[in-house]
Coordinates of C-alpha atoms and ligand atoms in Angstrom, one line a residue:
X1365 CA 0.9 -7.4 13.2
X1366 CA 0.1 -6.9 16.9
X1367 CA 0.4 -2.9 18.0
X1368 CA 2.6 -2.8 20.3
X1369 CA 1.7 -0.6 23.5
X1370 CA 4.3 -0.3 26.3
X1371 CA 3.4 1.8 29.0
X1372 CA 6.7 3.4 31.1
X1373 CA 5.4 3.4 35.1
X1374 CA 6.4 3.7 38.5
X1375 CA 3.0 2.3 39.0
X1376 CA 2.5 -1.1 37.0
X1377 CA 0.6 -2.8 39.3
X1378 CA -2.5 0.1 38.6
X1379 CA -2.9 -1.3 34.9
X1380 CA -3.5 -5.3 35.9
X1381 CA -7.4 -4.5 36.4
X1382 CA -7.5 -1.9 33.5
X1383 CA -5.4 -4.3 31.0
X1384 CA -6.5 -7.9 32.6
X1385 CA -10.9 -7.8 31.6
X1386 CA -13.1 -7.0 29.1
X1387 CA -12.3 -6.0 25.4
X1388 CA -8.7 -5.0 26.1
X1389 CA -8.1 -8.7 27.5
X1390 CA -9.6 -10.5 24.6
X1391 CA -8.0 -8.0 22.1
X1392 CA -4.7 -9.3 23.5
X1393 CA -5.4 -12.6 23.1
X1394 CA -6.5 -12.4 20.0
X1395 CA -3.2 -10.6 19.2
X1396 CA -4.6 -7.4 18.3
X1397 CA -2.7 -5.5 20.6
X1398 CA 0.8 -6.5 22.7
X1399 CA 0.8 -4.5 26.1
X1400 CA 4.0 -4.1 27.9
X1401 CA 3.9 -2.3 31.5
X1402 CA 7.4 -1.6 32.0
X1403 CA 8.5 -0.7 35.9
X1404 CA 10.5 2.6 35.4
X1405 CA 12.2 1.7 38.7
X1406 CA 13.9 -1.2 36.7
X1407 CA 15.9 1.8 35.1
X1408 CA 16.6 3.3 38.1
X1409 CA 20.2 3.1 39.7
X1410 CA 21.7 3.9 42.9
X1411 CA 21.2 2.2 46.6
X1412 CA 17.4 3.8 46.8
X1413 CA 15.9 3.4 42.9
X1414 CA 15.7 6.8 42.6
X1415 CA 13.5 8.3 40.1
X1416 CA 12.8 11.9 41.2
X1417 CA 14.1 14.6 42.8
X1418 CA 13.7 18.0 43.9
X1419 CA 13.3 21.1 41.5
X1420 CA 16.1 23.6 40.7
X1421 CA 14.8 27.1 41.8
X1422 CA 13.0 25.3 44.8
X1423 CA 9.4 25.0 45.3
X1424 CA 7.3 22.3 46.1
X1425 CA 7.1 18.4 45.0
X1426 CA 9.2 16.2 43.5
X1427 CA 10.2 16.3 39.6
X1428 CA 10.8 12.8 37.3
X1429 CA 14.7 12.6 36.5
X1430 CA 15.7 12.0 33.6
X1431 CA 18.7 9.2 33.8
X1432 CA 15.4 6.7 34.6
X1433 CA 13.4 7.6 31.6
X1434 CA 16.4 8.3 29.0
X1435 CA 17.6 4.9 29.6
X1436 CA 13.9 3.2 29.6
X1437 CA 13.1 4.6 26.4
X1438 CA 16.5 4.3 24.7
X1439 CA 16.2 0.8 25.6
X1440 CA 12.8 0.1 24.4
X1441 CA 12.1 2.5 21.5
X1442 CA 12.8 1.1 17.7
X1443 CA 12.5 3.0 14.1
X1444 CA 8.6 3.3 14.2
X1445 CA 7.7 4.1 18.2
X1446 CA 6.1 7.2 18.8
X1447 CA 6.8 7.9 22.2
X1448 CA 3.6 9.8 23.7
X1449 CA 4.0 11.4 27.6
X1450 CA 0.9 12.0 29.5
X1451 CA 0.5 15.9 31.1
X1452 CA -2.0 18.1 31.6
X1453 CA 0.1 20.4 29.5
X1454 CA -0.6 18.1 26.4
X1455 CA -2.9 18.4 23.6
X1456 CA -6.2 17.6 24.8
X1457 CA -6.8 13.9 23.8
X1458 CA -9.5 13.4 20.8
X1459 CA -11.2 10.6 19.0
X1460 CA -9.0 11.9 15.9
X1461 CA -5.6 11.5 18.3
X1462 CA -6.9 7.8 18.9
X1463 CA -7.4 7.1 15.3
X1464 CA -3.9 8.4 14.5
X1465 CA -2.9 6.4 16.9
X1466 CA -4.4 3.0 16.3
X1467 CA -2.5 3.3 12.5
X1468 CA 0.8 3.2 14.6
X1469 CA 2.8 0.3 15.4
X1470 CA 4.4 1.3 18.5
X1471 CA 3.1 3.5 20.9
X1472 CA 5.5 4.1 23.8
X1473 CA 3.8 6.1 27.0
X1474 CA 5.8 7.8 29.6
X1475 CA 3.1 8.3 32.7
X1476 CA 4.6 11.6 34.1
X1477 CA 4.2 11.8 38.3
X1478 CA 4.8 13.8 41.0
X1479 CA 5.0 17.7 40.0
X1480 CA 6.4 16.9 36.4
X1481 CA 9.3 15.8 34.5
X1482 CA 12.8 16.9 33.7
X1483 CA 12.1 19.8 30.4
X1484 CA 14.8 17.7 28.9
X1485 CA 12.7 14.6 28.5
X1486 CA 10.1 16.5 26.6
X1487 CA 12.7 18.1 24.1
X1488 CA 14.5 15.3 23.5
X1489 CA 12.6 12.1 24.1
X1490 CA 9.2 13.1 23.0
X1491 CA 6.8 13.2 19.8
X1492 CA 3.4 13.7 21.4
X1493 CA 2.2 15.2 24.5
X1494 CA -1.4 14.3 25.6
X1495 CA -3.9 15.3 28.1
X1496 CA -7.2 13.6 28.9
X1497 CA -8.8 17.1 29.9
X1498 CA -8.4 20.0 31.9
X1499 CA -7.7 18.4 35.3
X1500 CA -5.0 16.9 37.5
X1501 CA -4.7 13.1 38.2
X1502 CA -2.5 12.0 40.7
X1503 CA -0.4 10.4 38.2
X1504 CA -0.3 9.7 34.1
X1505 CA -1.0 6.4 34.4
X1506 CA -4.8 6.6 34.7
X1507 CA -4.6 9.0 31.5
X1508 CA -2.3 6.2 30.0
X1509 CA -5.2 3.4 30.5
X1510 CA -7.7 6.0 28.9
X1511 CA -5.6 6.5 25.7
X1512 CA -4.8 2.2 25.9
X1513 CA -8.7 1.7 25.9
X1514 CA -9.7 4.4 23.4
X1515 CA -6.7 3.2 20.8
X1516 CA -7.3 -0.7 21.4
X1517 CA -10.9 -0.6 20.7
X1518 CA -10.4 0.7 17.4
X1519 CA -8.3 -1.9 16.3
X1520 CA -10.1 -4.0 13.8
X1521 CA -11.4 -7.3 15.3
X1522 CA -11.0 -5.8 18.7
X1523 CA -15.0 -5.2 19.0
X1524 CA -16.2 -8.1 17.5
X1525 CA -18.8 -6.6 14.8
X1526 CA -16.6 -4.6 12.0
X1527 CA -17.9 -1.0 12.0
X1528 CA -19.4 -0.6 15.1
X1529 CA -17.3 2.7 15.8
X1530 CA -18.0 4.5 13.0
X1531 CA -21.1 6.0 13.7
X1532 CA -20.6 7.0 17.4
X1533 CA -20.3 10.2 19.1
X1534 CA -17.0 11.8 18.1
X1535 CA -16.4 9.8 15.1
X1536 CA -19.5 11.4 12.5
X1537 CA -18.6 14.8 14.9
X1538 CA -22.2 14.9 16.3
X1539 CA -23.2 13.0 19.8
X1540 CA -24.9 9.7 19.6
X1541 CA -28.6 9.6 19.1
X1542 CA -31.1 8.0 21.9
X1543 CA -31.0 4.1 21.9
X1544 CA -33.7 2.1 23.5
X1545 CA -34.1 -2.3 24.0
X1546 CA -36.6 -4.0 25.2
X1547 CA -39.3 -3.8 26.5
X1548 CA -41.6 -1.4 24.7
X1549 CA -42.7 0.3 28.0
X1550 CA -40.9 0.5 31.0
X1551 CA -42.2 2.4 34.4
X1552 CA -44.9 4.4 31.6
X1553 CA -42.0 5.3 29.7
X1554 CA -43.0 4.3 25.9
X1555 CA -40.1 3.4 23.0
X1556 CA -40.7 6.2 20.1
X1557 CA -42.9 4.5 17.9
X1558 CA -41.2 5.3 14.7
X1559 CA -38.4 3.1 16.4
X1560 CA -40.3 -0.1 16.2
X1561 CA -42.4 0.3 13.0
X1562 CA -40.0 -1.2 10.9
X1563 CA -39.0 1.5 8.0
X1564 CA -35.2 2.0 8.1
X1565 CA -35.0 4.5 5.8
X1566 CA -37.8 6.9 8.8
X1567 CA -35.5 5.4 11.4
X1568 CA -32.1 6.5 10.0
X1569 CA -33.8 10.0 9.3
X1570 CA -35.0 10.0 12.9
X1571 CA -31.8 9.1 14.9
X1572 CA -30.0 12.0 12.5
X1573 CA -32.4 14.6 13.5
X1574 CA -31.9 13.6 17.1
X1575 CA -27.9 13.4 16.8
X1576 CA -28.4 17.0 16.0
X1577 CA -30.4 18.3 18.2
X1578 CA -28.5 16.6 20.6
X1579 CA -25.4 18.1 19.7
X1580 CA -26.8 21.7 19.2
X1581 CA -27.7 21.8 22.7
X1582 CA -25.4 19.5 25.0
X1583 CA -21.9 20.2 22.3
X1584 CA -22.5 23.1 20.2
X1585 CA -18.6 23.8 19.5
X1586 CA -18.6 20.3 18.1
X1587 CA -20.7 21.5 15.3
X1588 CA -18.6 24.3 15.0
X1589 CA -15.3 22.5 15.5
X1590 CA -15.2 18.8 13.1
X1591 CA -13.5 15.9 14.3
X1592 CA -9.8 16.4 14.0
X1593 CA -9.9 20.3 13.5
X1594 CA -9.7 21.7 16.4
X1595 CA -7.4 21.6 19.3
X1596 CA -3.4 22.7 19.4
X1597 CA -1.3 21.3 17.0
X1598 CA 0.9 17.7 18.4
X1599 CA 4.4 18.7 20.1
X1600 CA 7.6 18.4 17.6
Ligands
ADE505 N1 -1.3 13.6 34.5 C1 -2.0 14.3 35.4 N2 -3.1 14.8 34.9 C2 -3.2 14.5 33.6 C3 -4.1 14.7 32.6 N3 -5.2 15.5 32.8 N4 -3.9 14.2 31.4 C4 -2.8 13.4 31.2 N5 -1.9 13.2 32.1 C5 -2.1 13.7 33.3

C-alpha cells in the first residue's frame, strides 16, 4: 500500500516543482507514495479566509489559528496518521526520524508560518514536532519538502536498485567515502589506484578507512553519537 503523505499549506503551489520531477515523481507513479497538498485556506471561514491572527500579550507577527488547522486535520486524519508539524522548536530531523517514518502509513504535515502556531495545536493535534536544523525558513513548507524527499526515497522501489541507501552517510553513522568515475585522470588529478585494480575485498577495506577518517575529522560527534541515539526525545 501506497504511504500516504498529505502536506497541510497555505502555500501549495511551492511543492508542484518539489513533488512534480525526479524520484519523488516516478515514486508516485509507481504508487510508492500518494502526496496530497491540501490548501489550509479551504478550512478557513469567514468573508477574508482567515488563518492567522495577532498574539495575545502583543508583540510582533502574526500566529496560525487554530479553527483552520483543527478542522483540516480532524477532517483528514484516520486511526494510523501521525500528524508531524514543522518548527524550529522540533527535534532536529535525522536519517533515524526518516526511517521511522517511511514504516508509517500516514504522515500528516502541518507547515507552521508566520511567527508560530496557536500552543493548542501542538498539545492537542500533534505527535511529532520536527526541525530541519537550527535556522529559520520563511515558512514549514520547505522543511515539509525536505522530510517528503528524505522519507520517499527510502521507500523500497523508489530508487530503483534495492539497497542503495544502506551504506550512505547517516545510515552505517560514518560519512560516505570518496567516489570517483571515469576517466582515470582528469586535469592531473589521478583515481586511487587501489580503486581500479580490481580486488574487492582491498577496495571495501579502503573506502572504510576513508569513511573514518572522514568522519573523525569533518563529524566527530557522529562517532560519538550512533544513528538514532542522539538528539531530544519526539513530542507526546
Ligand atoms: N519552519 C521555519 N524554520 C523551520 C525549520 N528550521 N525546521 C522546520 N520548520 C521550520
Amino acid at each position: 500500500m501506497a504511504l500516504r503523505i498529505d502536506i497541510l499549506t497555505i502555500f501549495p503551489r511551492m511543492l508542484d516543482g518539489v513533488l512534480g520531477e525526479s524520484i519523488l515523481k516516478r515514486a508516485q507513479q509507481a504508487g510508492l507514495v500518494d502526496f496530497r497538498c491540501i490548501n489550509l485556506r479551504d478550512y478557513a471561514t469567514g468573508a477574508h479566509l482567515t488563518v492567522d491572527d495577532r498574539p495575545y500579550g502583543g508583540g510582533p507577527g502574526m500566529v496560525m489559528k487554530p479553527e483552520p488547522v483543527f478542522k483540516a486535520v480532524e477532517d483528514l486524519r484516520g486511526p494510523d496518521t501521525q500528524v508531524l508539524l514543522m518548527t524550529p522548536q522540533g527535534a532536529t530531523f535525522k536519517q533515524a526520524t526518516a526511517q521511522r517514518l517511511a514504516a508509517e502509513t500516514h504522515l500528516l504535515i502541518i507547515c507552521g508560518h508566520y511567527e508560530g502556531v496557536d500552543e493548542r495545536i501542538r498539545e492537542a493535534l500533534v505527535d511529532l514536532e520536527i526541525s530541519i536544523g537550527d535556522y529559520v525558513l520563511t515558512n514549514g513548507v520547505i522543511a515539509a519538502a525536505v522530510v517528503a524527499d528524505a522519507v520517499v526515497r527510502l521507500l523500497p522501489g523508489a530508487l530503483g536498485g534495492e539497497g542503495a541507501t544502506d551504506d550512505e552517510s547517516f545510515t552505517t553513522g560514518l560519512l560516505e567515502y570518496p567516489q570517483y568515475t571515469r576517466p582515470p585522470v582528469f586535469r592531473g588529478m589521478a583515481v586511487p589506484d587501489i580503486l581500479t585494480n580490481g580486488n574487492h575485498g582491498e577496495i571495501a577495506r579502503w573506502r572504510q578507512k576513508q569513511a573514518q577518517a572522514r568522519t573523525r575529522v569533518r563529524r566527530p560527534d557522529l562517532l560519538d553519537n550512533p544513528p538514532g541515539q542522539s538528539g531530544p526525545p519526539p513530542a507526546n
